[in-house]
Structure formats: C-alpha cells, structure tokens
Amino acid sequence: MIVDCAIYREGHRSEGPRDFSDALDEARAAGGFVWIGLHEPTAGEFDLVAQEFGLHPLAVEDALKAHQRPKLEVYDDSLFVVLKPVEYEPRSDTVSSGEVMIFLGDSFAVTVRHGEGAPLAAVRQRLEREPELLGEGPTSVLYAVADAVVDHYLDVATELGTDLEELEAEVFTPDGGGSRHTASRIYNFKRQILEFRRATGPLAPPMARLAGVGSYGAGVPFVEDGARPFFRDVHDHLTRVNESVEGLDRLVSDILSAHLAQMSVRQNDDMRKISAWAAMAAIPTMLAGIYGMNFEHMPELHWEWSYPVVIVAMVALEVLLFRLFKRRGWM
C-alpha cells in the first residue's frame, strides 16, 4: 500500500497530487523531488510506480520478493539500496529483521518497507524539521533512512551486550551454569547475533562506497558529492556496530566453551565421587563374599573372635579410604 506521497520544494513539503503519476512531472517543474513511501505493496500497486519512475525490472523483483542482502546497485535511471533494520526483544532474546528498499533517481525517491520494524514516518518527520538537509534532494532521503537504521543498530548492540553480560554472570555463578538449558540458551543467543550480523556485515561495502572511503573514490550516480561527509558518519557508526558484533560473537563463543568445560569438570567430579563410594562399598562386599562362601575348612570360621575382627577390619578400612578420598577432594 502507498503510505505517503509528497513533493518537496526547497526543503518544504507540499502534498502531491492524488494521481501520483503526475507527481514526478510536477516535482521536476518546481525544481524539487517527490518521495513516495510504500509498505509491502502488491505487484499491481508497484507496477504503476515502476512504470512511472522507470525502475529496473530486476530491482522491482527484489523489492517485491524481499529477503535480500543489504546491497547497493546502480542502474541507468536509478540507484537501488537495500537496508535491513533489526529489532531486539529482550524477553525472548530474539533478533528480528525487516527490509527497506530505496530507489533514488532524477527528482524522486521511492521507499519500500517490508516487515513491522523501522517505520519510516519518524524519519520523514525528522527530515521535514530540517529543511536545509531536505533541500539536498533525494540524497537526503537515503542518508536519513540509512542513518536511522544504523543508529538503531547501535541500540540493539548495546541491548545484546547487556543481556550477554547477564548470561555470562549466570554461567559463572557456582550453581548457575549447571542447568541443562544453559547451553541451549547460549547457542540461541549466538544464533541471534548471527542474524544481527547478516544485517550489519554486508552493509559495510555499500556505505563505504557512498562515503567514498578506502578504494571507493568515484562518486555514486544520483548521490550528491556534498553528501559524502554525512555518509562517512554513517559508515563510522556502522564500523562501530560491526566491531561490537564481532566482540559479542567471540564472547558468546568463549562463554559456551567455558560452560562446556564447567560441565566436563562437574562430570569428572561426579565420576570421582561415584568411584570413591564404589571403592568403599567394595571392601565390605569382598570380605562378606569371602566369609559367605561357607566352605567347611576355613580356619577363621570356628574362631571365637572372627566376627568382631572382620567387622572392625571393615570399619577401619572404610575410615581409611574415606580420609584418603577426602584429602584428595574426591568426597
């Protein structure tokens, strides 16, 4: 569905015509640009937009099907950018991602959103409060959306780091790491970090290209060269996010390894205790087995003190083994 359609002249909004097919001509005539926002459009709805703005069929297919990696593609008449905003639910430790596709061209910007996360109404309102930035044309739309998405990455990374510290504290408490569900929780947390990384990692090259950093010296079509410092700021924030994600991934792997090592140590302790009790049980069993054979010719059977001597020997040996195992930490 079409969420919003407006024409911007010199950084100020004016409502677009009811028939958005006339909006582009009106925007060009006024020296402004038109911004159309769509949320999970149908093929029929988007075909009208694609025909009016001359969008490339491959980019249109990606925008309709969604499930794309973050990327930047340049076509003859437009620029196509895919972003993946993420949301984190601390109660269930779940990271979910949506998709935002942005088409930039001569005097137009088209945003297509999939999923419930990252509504663009707040981005549009923030831009409309900054007419100087909005006056830069469609480039300002791409910058504002990318900036909002990456800034939210920082918030999600902070929340993940906080929850991971709590999980780490739980694992390293004397009794906290013993739950059989702890390993599954840690592994699930690692999967959520992987989902987060799928959104942030592939976005680094497109942001570097827009910012003109590293080997990306040439400008990007439909993006003003004066916008490079703004995209450089977004790229710096994204670099911080990716470094945080790398650190979280290493830390959760270390926590999982430490938890498994703790479980192995506990199992070894349990086996030592079981072995110690089995050794202590073996002595009276052996002695009782020997004297329970009921052979006729056994010298001790007819001795008056046989029974008390055997009992005392059992007790003495049990005490000796108990003190030995206790000293070695097996009991």
Coordinates of C-alpha atoms in Angstrom, one line a residue:
M1 CA 0.0 0.0 0.0
I2 CA 1.1 3.6 -0.6
V3 CA 1.7 5.1 2.9
D4 CA 2.7 8.6 1.9
C5 CA 3.3 10.7 -1.2
A6 CA 4.6 14.3 -1.1
I7 CA 6.5 16.8 -3.2
Y8 CA 9.4 18.7 -1.6
R9 CA 10.5 22.1 -2.9
E10 CA 13.5 23.8 -1.3
G11 CA 13.2 21.6 1.7
H12 CA 9.5 22.2 2.3
R13 CA 6.6 19.8 1.9
S14 CA 3.7 20.2 -0.4
E15 CA 1.1 17.5 -0.8
G16 CA 1.4 15.5 -4.0
P17 CA -1.4 15.2 -6.5
R18 CA -4.0 12.4 -6.0
D19 CA -2.7 10.7 -9.1
F20 CA 1.0 10.1 -8.2
S21 CA 1.7 9.6 -11.9
D22 CA 1.6 13.4 -12.2
A23 CA 3.8 13.9 -9.1
L24 CA 7.1 13.4 -10.9
D25 CA 6.3 15.9 -13.6
E26 CA 5.1 18.4 -11.0
A27 CA 8.2 18.0 -8.9
R28 CA 10.5 18.4 -11.9
A29 CA 8.7 21.5 -13.0
A30 CA 9.0 23.0 -9.5
G31 CA 12.7 22.1 -9.1
G32 CA 12.0 19.7 -6.3
F33 CA 11.5 16.0 -5.8
V34 CA 8.8 13.5 -5.0
W35 CA 9.0 11.0 -2.2
I36 CA 6.7 8.0 -2.2
G37 CA 6.6 5.5 0.7
L38 CA 5.1 2.1 0.3
H39 CA 4.6 -0.8 2.8
E40 CA 4.6 -4.3 1.4
P41 CA 3.0 -3.3 -1.9
T42 CA 1.3 -5.8 -4.2
A43 CA 2.6 -6.5 -7.6
G44 CA -0.2 -4.4 -9.2
E45 CA 0.5 -1.4 -6.9
F46 CA 4.2 -1.4 -7.5
D47 CA 3.9 -1.9 -11.3
L48 CA 2.3 1.5 -11.5
V49 CA 5.2 3.1 -9.6
A50 CA 7.8 1.2 -11.5
Q51 CA 6.4 2.2 -14.9
E52 CA 6.0 5.9 -13.9
F53 CA 9.6 6.2 -12.5
G54 CA 11.3 3.8 -14.9
L55 CA 12.6 1.4 -12.3
H56 CA 14.7 -1.5 -13.4
P57 CA 12.8 -4.8 -13.6
L58 CA 15.4 -6.7 -11.5
A59 CA 15.3 -4.1 -8.8
V60 CA 11.5 -4.2 -8.9
E61 CA 11.6 -8.0 -8.5
D62 CA 13.9 -7.7 -5.5
A63 CA 11.6 -5.0 -3.9
L64 CA 8.5 -7.2 -4.3
K65 CA 10.0 -10.5 -3.1
A66 CA 12.2 -9.1 -0.3
H67 CA 14.6 -11.4 1.6
Q68 CA 17.6 -9.6 0.1
R69 CA 21.0 -8.9 1.5
P70 CA 22.0 -5.3 2.2
K71 CA 23.4 -4.0 -1.1
L72 CA 23.8 -1.1 -3.5
E73 CA 23.1 -1.4 -7.2
V74 CA 23.4 1.2 -9.9
Y75 CA 21.1 1.2 -12.9
D76 CA 20.8 3.5 -15.8
D77 CA 17.9 5.5 -14.5
S78 CA 18.0 4.9 -10.7
L79 CA 20.0 3.8 -7.7
F80 CA 18.8 0.8 -5.7
V81 CA 19.8 0.3 -2.0
V82 CA 18.7 -2.4 0.4
L83 CA 18.8 -2.0 4.2
K84 CA 17.9 -4.5 6.9
P85 CA 16.6 -2.8 10.1
V86 CA 16.6 -5.0 13.1
E87 CA 14.5 -5.2 16.3
Y88 CA 15.5 -7.0 19.5
E89 CA 13.1 -8.5 22.0
P90 CA 15.0 -8.8 25.3
R91 CA 12.3 -11.0 27.0
S92 CA 12.7 -13.8 24.4
D93 CA 16.3 -12.9 23.3
T94 CA 15.2 -12.7 19.7
V95 CA 16.5 -10.5 16.9
S96 CA 14.1 -10.0 14.0
S97 CA 14.9 -8.1 10.8
G98 CA 12.8 -6.3 8.2
E99 CA 13.8 -4.7 4.9
V100 CA 13.8 -1.2 3.5
M101 CA 14.4 -0.7 -0.2
I102 CA 15.2 2.7 -1.5
F103 CA 15.1 3.8 -5.2
L104 CA 16.8 7.1 -6.0
G105 CA 16.6 8.8 -9.3
D106 CA 16.2 12.1 -11.0
S107 CA 13.9 14.1 -8.8
F108 CA 12.4 11.1 -7.0
A109 CA 12.8 8.8 -4.0
V110 CA 10.8 5.6 -3.5
T111 CA 11.0 3.7 -0.3
V112 CA 9.6 0.2 0.1
R113 CA 9.3 -1.3 3.6
H114 CA 8.8 -5.0 4.4
G115 CA 8.1 -6.1 8.0
E116 CA 6.8 -4.3 11.0
G117 CA 10.1 -2.9 12.2
A118 CA 11.6 0.5 11.4
P119 CA 8.6 2.6 10.3
L120 CA 9.8 5.5 8.1
A121 CA 7.2 8.0 9.3
A122 CA 9.6 9.2 12.1
V123 CA 12.4 9.6 9.5
R124 CA 10.2 11.6 7.2
Q125 CA 9.1 13.8 10.1
R126 CA 12.7 14.4 11.2
L127 CA 13.7 15.4 7.7
E128 CA 10.8 17.8 7.4
R129 CA 12.0 19.6 10.5
E130 CA 15.4 20.1 8.8
P131 CA 14.6 21.9 5.5
E132 CA 18.3 22.6 4.8
L133 CA 19.0 18.9 4.7
L134 CA 15.8 18.1 2.9
G135 CA 16.8 20.7 0.3
E136 CA 19.6 18.5 -0.8
G137 CA 17.1 16.4 -2.8
P138 CA 16.6 12.6 -2.9
T139 CA 20.0 12.1 -1.5
S140 CA 18.8 13.4 1.9
V141 CA 16.2 10.6 2.0
L142 CA 18.8 7.9 1.5
Y143 CA 21.0 9.4 4.2
A144 CA 18.2 9.9 6.7
V145 CA 17.0 6.3 6.3
A146 CA 20.5 4.8 6.5
D147 CA 21.4 7.0 9.5
A148 CA 18.2 5.9 11.4
V149 CA 18.8 2.2 10.6
V150 CA 22.5 2.2 11.6
D151 CA 21.8 4.3 14.8
H152 CA 19.2 1.7 15.8
Y153 CA 21.9 -1.0 15.2
L154 CA 23.9 0.7 18.0
D155 CA 21.0 0.5 20.3
V156 CA 20.5 -3.2 19.5
A157 CA 24.2 -3.9 20.0
T158 CA 24.0 -2.2 23.4
E159 CA 21.0 -4.3 24.5
L160 CA 22.6 -7.5 23.3
G161 CA 25.8 -6.7 25.2
T162 CA 23.8 -6.0 28.4
D163 CA 21.9 -9.3 28.1
L164 CA 25.1 -11.2 27.3
E165 CA 26.7 -9.8 30.5
E166 CA 23.7 -11.2 32.5
L167 CA 24.1 -14.6 30.8
E168 CA 27.8 -14.6 31.5
A169 CA 27.2 -13.8 35.2
E170 CA 24.7 -16.7 35.3
V171 CA 27.1 -19.1 33.7
F172 CA 29.9 -18.3 36.1
T173 CA 27.9 -18.4 39.3
P174 CA 28.6 -21.5 41.5
D175 CA 25.3 -23.1 40.6
G176 CA 24.1 -21.1 37.6
G177 CA 25.9 -23.0 34.9
G178 CA 24.6 -26.3 35.9
S179 CA 21.2 -26.0 34.2
R180 CA 20.7 -28.3 31.3
H181 CA 19.0 -25.4 29.4
T182 CA 22.0 -23.1 29.7
A183 CA 23.8 -24.5 26.7
S184 CA 20.7 -24.1 24.5
R185 CA 20.3 -20.5 25.7
I186 CA 23.8 -19.7 24.9
Y187 CA 23.5 -21.3 21.5
N188 CA 20.3 -19.5 20.8
F189 CA 22.0 -16.2 21.7
K190 CA 24.7 -17.0 19.2
R191 CA 22.1 -17.5 16.5
Q192 CA 20.6 -14.1 17.3
I193 CA 24.0 -12.5 16.9
L194 CA 24.4 -14.3 13.6
E195 CA 21.0 -12.8 12.5
F196 CA 22.2 -9.4 13.6
R197 CA 25.5 -9.9 11.7
R198 CA 23.6 -10.7 8.5
A199 CA 22.1 -7.3 8.6
T200 CA 25.2 -5.3 9.5
G201 CA 28.1 -7.0 7.8
P202 CA 27.0 -6.9 4.2
L203 CA 26.1 -3.2 4.6
A204 CA 29.7 -2.1 5.1
P205 CA 30.7 -2.0 1.4
P206 CA 27.7 0.0 0.2
M207 CA 28.2 2.5 3.0
A208 CA 31.9 2.7 2.1
R209 CA 31.0 3.3 -1.5
L210 CA 28.5 6.1 -0.6
A211 CA 31.1 7.7 1.8
G212 CA 33.9 7.4 -0.8
V213 CA 36.3 5.8 1.7
G214 CA 39.0 3.3 1.0
S215 CA 39.2 2.2 -2.6
Y216 CA 35.8 3.8 -3.4
G217 CA 36.9 7.1 -4.8
A218 CA 34.4 7.6 -7.6
G219 CA 31.1 9.2 -6.9
V220 CA 27.8 7.3 -6.9
P221 CA 25.2 8.3 -9.5
F222 CA 22.1 10.1 -8.1
V223 CA 24.0 10.9 -4.9
E224 CA 25.4 14.4 -4.4
D225 CA 29.1 14.6 -3.8
G226 CA 28.5 17.0 -0.9
A227 CA 26.7 14.2 0.9
R228 CA 29.8 12.2 1.4
P229 CA 30.7 13.5 4.8
F230 CA 27.2 12.6 6.0
F231 CA 27.6 9.0 4.7
R232 CA 31.1 8.9 6.2
D233 CA 29.5 9.5 9.6
V234 CA 27.0 6.6 8.9
H235 CA 29.9 4.4 7.8
D236 CA 31.8 5.2 11.0
H237 CA 28.8 4.2 13.1
L238 CA 28.4 1.0 11.1
T239 CA 32.1 0.2 11.7
R240 CA 31.5 0.5 15.4
V241 CA 28.5 -1.7 15.2
N242 CA 30.4 -4.4 13.2
E243 CA 33.2 -4.3 15.8
S244 CA 30.7 -4.7 18.6
V245 CA 29.1 -7.6 16.8
E246 CA 32.5 -9.3 16.3
G247 CA 33.2 -8.9 20.0
L248 CA 29.8 -10.2 21.0
D249 CA 30.2 -13.3 18.8
R250 CA 33.7 -14.1 20.2
L251 CA 32.5 -13.5 23.7
V252 CA 29.4 -15.8 23.4
S253 CA 31.7 -18.5 21.8
D254 CA 34.0 -18.2 24.8
I255 CA 31.1 -18.4 27.2
L256 CA 29.8 -21.5 25.5
S257 CA 33.3 -23.1 25.7
A258 CA 33.6 -22.2 29.3
H259 CA 30.2 -23.6 30.1
L260 CA 31.0 -26.9 28.4
A261 CA 34.4 -27.0 30.3
Q262 CA 32.5 -26.4 33.5
M263 CA 30.1 -29.3 32.7
S264 CA 33.0 -31.5 31.9
V265 CA 34.7 -30.7 35.2
R266 CA 31.4 -31.3 37.1
Q267 CA 31.1 -34.7 35.4
N268 CA 34.6 -35.6 36.3
D269 CA 33.9 -34.6 39.9
D270 CA 30.8 -36.7 39.9
M271 CA 32.7 -39.7 38.5
R272 CA 35.4 -39.4 41.2
K273 CA 32.7 -39.3 43.9
I274 CA 30.9 -42.3 42.4
S275 CA 34.2 -44.2 42.1
A276 CA 35.2 -43.3 45.7
W277 CA 31.8 -44.6 47.0
A278 CA 32.1 -47.7 44.8
A279 CA 35.6 -48.4 46.2
M280 CA 34.3 -48.0 49.8
A281 CA 31.5 -50.4 49.0
A282 CA 33.8 -52.9 47.5
I283 CA 35.7 -53.7 50.8
P284 CA 32.7 -54.9 52.9
T285 CA 31.4 -56.7 49.8
M286 CA 34.6 -58.5 49.3
L287 CA 35.0 -59.5 52.9
A288 CA 31.4 -60.6 53.2
G289 CA 31.7 -62.5 50.0
I290 CA 34.8 -64.4 51.2
Y291 CA 33.2 -65.4 54.5
G292 CA 29.9 -66.1 52.9
M293 CA 31.3 -69.0 50.8
N294 CA 30.5 -71.5 53.6
F295 CA 33.4 -73.8 53.0
E296 CA 33.8 -76.4 55.7
H297 CA 37.6 -76.0 56.1
M298 CA 38.1 -72.3 56.7
P299 CA 40.4 -71.5 59.7
E300 CA 38.6 -68.4 60.8
L301 CA 35.1 -69.8 60.8
H302 CA 35.5 -71.6 64.2
W303 CA 37.5 -68.8 65.8
E304 CA 35.6 -67.1 68.6
W305 CA 36.6 -63.5 67.6
S306 CA 36.2 -63.9 63.9
Y307 CA 33.0 -61.9 63.5
P308 CA 34.1 -58.8 65.6
V309 CA 37.5 -58.8 63.9
V310 CA 36.0 -58.8 60.5
I311 CA 33.6 -56.0 61.4
V312 CA 36.4 -53.9 62.9
A313 CA 38.6 -54.5 59.8
M314 CA 35.7 -53.3 57.6
V315 CA 35.2 -50.2 59.6
A316 CA 38.9 -49.4 59.8
L317 CA 39.4 -49.8 56.1
E318 CA 36.3 -47.7 55.3
V319 CA 37.5 -44.9 57.6
L320 CA 41.0 -45.1 56.0
L321 CA 39.6 -44.9 52.5
F322 CA 37.2 -42.1 53.4
R323 CA 40.0 -40.0 54.9
L324 CA 42.2 -40.7 51.8
F325 CA 39.5 -39.7 49.3
K326 CA 38.5 -36.7 51.4
R327 CA 42.1 -35.4 51.5
R328 CA 42.3 -35.7 47.7
G329 CA 38.9 -33.9 47.2
W330 CA 37.1 -37.0 45.9
M331 CA 34.4 -36.8 48.6

